[in-house]
Amino acid sequence: KLARQIKGSNNWKKTKHRIALLYEHIASQKSDFNHKQTSTLCKSHDCVFSEELKIKDMTKSAKGTLDNPGTKVKQKSRLNKSILEQGWGEFDRQMDYKMAEKGGVYIKVSAAYTSQTCPLCGAVDKENRKTQAKFFCVHCGHSDDADVNAAINIKKRGLALLGKAAA
């Protein structure tokens, strides 16, 4: 509707204001969701572990340079937009300060190889994760959902870091 109106007219200004209100409403909903989820986690857990994701690096442009142009630029830009829209960084920031307020512990562990490490035998192999959804250890035969496997590894690393901090 805005594109079909004369730029700068009163109706254009009204439509632009309505669009701005809609985006403000969406932002408010996202913020509310993050606050509710982080509050629930902080109230129900004394200790929370998460991956230390490098969001800035994850959302870098794939355009490349004139000499070395990037590939799949459109897909990468959509992924970047999706990551930024979900507010991972804001969720992380809120968890950090809310756990500190409640007297809990929020530990971020290195994300490296969490999805390729077997929680039973400890073997790290990229062949363990041939598909996005399934984990299968080529050394001991352990099989699990890839996300559950990564969560187990994150918890183990977090508990190890917590033990080091206590000592």
C-alpha atoms as one frame of an Amber mdcrd trajectory, in Angstrom:
protein
   0.000   0.000   0.000   2.808   2.402   0.912   4.578   1.826  -2.413   1.467
   2.874  -4.340   1.057   6.146  -2.447   2.635   9.473  -3.268   5.800   9.853
  -1.212   5.474  12.585   1.409   1.656  12.870   1.214  -0.468  12.773   4.379
  -1.830   9.301   3.534   1.736   8.075   2.930   2.746   9.409   6.386  -0.264
   7.703   8.021   0.519   4.377   6.350   4.200   4.667   7.269   3.194   5.334
  10.892   0.913   2.257  10.920   3.750   0.102   9.581   6.089   1.469  12.252
   3.519   0.589  14.944   3.256  -2.961  13.609   7.041  -3.414  13.718   7.105
  -1.953  17.233   4.414  -4.455  18.277   6.424  -7.361  16.818   9.577  -6.193
  18.611   7.631  -5.936  21.855   6.328  -9.496  21.445   9.855 -10.829  20.874
  11.176  -8.978  23.899   8.286 -10.250  26.038   8.925 -13.838  24.915  12.646
 -13.580  25.760  11.899 -12.115  29.194   9.326 -14.809  30.002  11.548 -17.684
  28.865  14.653 -16.440  30.673  12.646 -15.761  33.845  11.161 -19.272  33.752
  14.593 -20.856  33.285  16.166 -18.762  36.041  13.384 -19.551  38.513  13.424
 -23.293  37.849  17.198 -23.909  37.598  20.181 -23.024  39.782  22.651 -23.656
  36.998  22.244 -23.189  33.240  24.751 -24.103  30.516  24.735 -22.879  26.927
  26.977 -22.831  23.894  29.151 -19.768  23.481  27.977 -18.872  19.989  29.841
 -16.204  18.050  26.751 -14.517  16.625  28.741 -11.722  15.006  30.817 -14.258
  13.073  27.768 -16.379  12.248  25.980 -13.423  10.660  28.820 -12.116   8.512
  27.994 -11.365   4.902  28.721 -13.966   2.241  29.106 -11.416  -0.573  32.864
 -11.708  -0.734  34.938  -9.312  -2.838  35.119  -8.359  -6.502  38.084 -10.704
  -6.992  36.559 -13.535  -4.961  32.727 -13.312  -5.033  30.736 -15.312  -2.485
  28.384 -18.208  -3.145  24.803 -18.733  -1.967  24.625 -15.090  -0.893  20.824
 -14.954  -0.852  20.487 -18.052   1.368  23.165 -16.762   3.744  21.486 -13.371
   4.044  18.184 -15.091   4.909  19.937 -17.205   7.547  21.608 -14.077   8.965
  18.261 -12.290   9.140  16.652 -15.270  10.859  19.432 -15.518  13.460  19.268
 -11.803  14.229  15.450 -11.733  14.343  15.327 -14.489  16.945  17.427 -12.427
  19.335  19.977 -15.013  20.441  22.304 -12.332  21.781  19.548 -10.646  23.776
  18.439 -13.996  25.217  22.033 -14.678  26.284  22.379 -11.229  27.860  19.135
 -11.633  29.797  20.089 -15.103  31.043  23.406 -13.748  32.267  22.025 -10.899
  34.355  18.942 -12.766  35.618  20.955 -15.758  36.819  23.325 -13.366  38.603
  20.350 -11.594  40.234  18.847 -14.889  41.429  22.180 -16.167  42.708  22.421
 -18.884  40.066  25.226 -19.789  37.725  25.173 -19.243  33.957  28.061 -20.912
  32.172  28.852 -20.648  28.468  30.902 -23.495  27.055  32.843 -23.680  23.814
  30.628 -24.769  20.934  33.470 -26.568  19.170  32.691 -30.207  18.338  29.685
 -30.494  20.686  27.694 -32.187  17.939  30.531 -34.474  16.797  31.636 -35.778
  20.210  30.307 -39.066  21.579  29.113 -38.604  25.175  29.882 -42.261  26.026
  33.357 -42.918  24.633  34.464 -39.303  24.050  35.480 -39.901  20.436  35.435
 -36.817  18.199  34.867 -37.583  14.540  33.057 -35.667  11.799  31.775 -39.033
  10.513  29.685 -39.273  13.712  27.339 -36.653  12.304  26.515 -37.531   8.703
  23.028 -35.986   8.812  21.641 -32.879  10.464  19.231 -34.841  12.671  21.068
 -38.015  13.694  24.237 -38.775  15.647  25.920 -42.165  15.325  29.323 -42.849
  16.877  31.519 -44.793  14.456  33.741 -45.938  17.352  31.324 -47.356  19.944
  28.012 -47.490  18.026  26.106 -45.053  20.265  23.127 -43.510  18.450  21.017
 -40.510  19.463  19.269 -37.404  18.197  21.950 -34.883  17.214  20.513 -32.050
  19.320  20.129 -34.263  22.401  23.699 -35.485  21.940  24.995 -31.906  21.719
  23.004 -30.930  24.831  24.555 -33.827  26.783  28.039 -32.713  25.711  27.288
 -29.082  26.642  26.089 -30.188  30.085  29.212 -32.331  30.620  31.517 -29.460
  29.626  29.572 -27.029  31.790  29.767 -29.304  34.824  33.510 -29.697  34.231
  33.931 -25.904  34.109  31.761 -25.556  37.223  33.960 -28.094  39.033  37.100
 -26.162  38.040  35.557 -22.883  39.216  34.620 -24.436  42.584  38.137 -25.798
  43.053
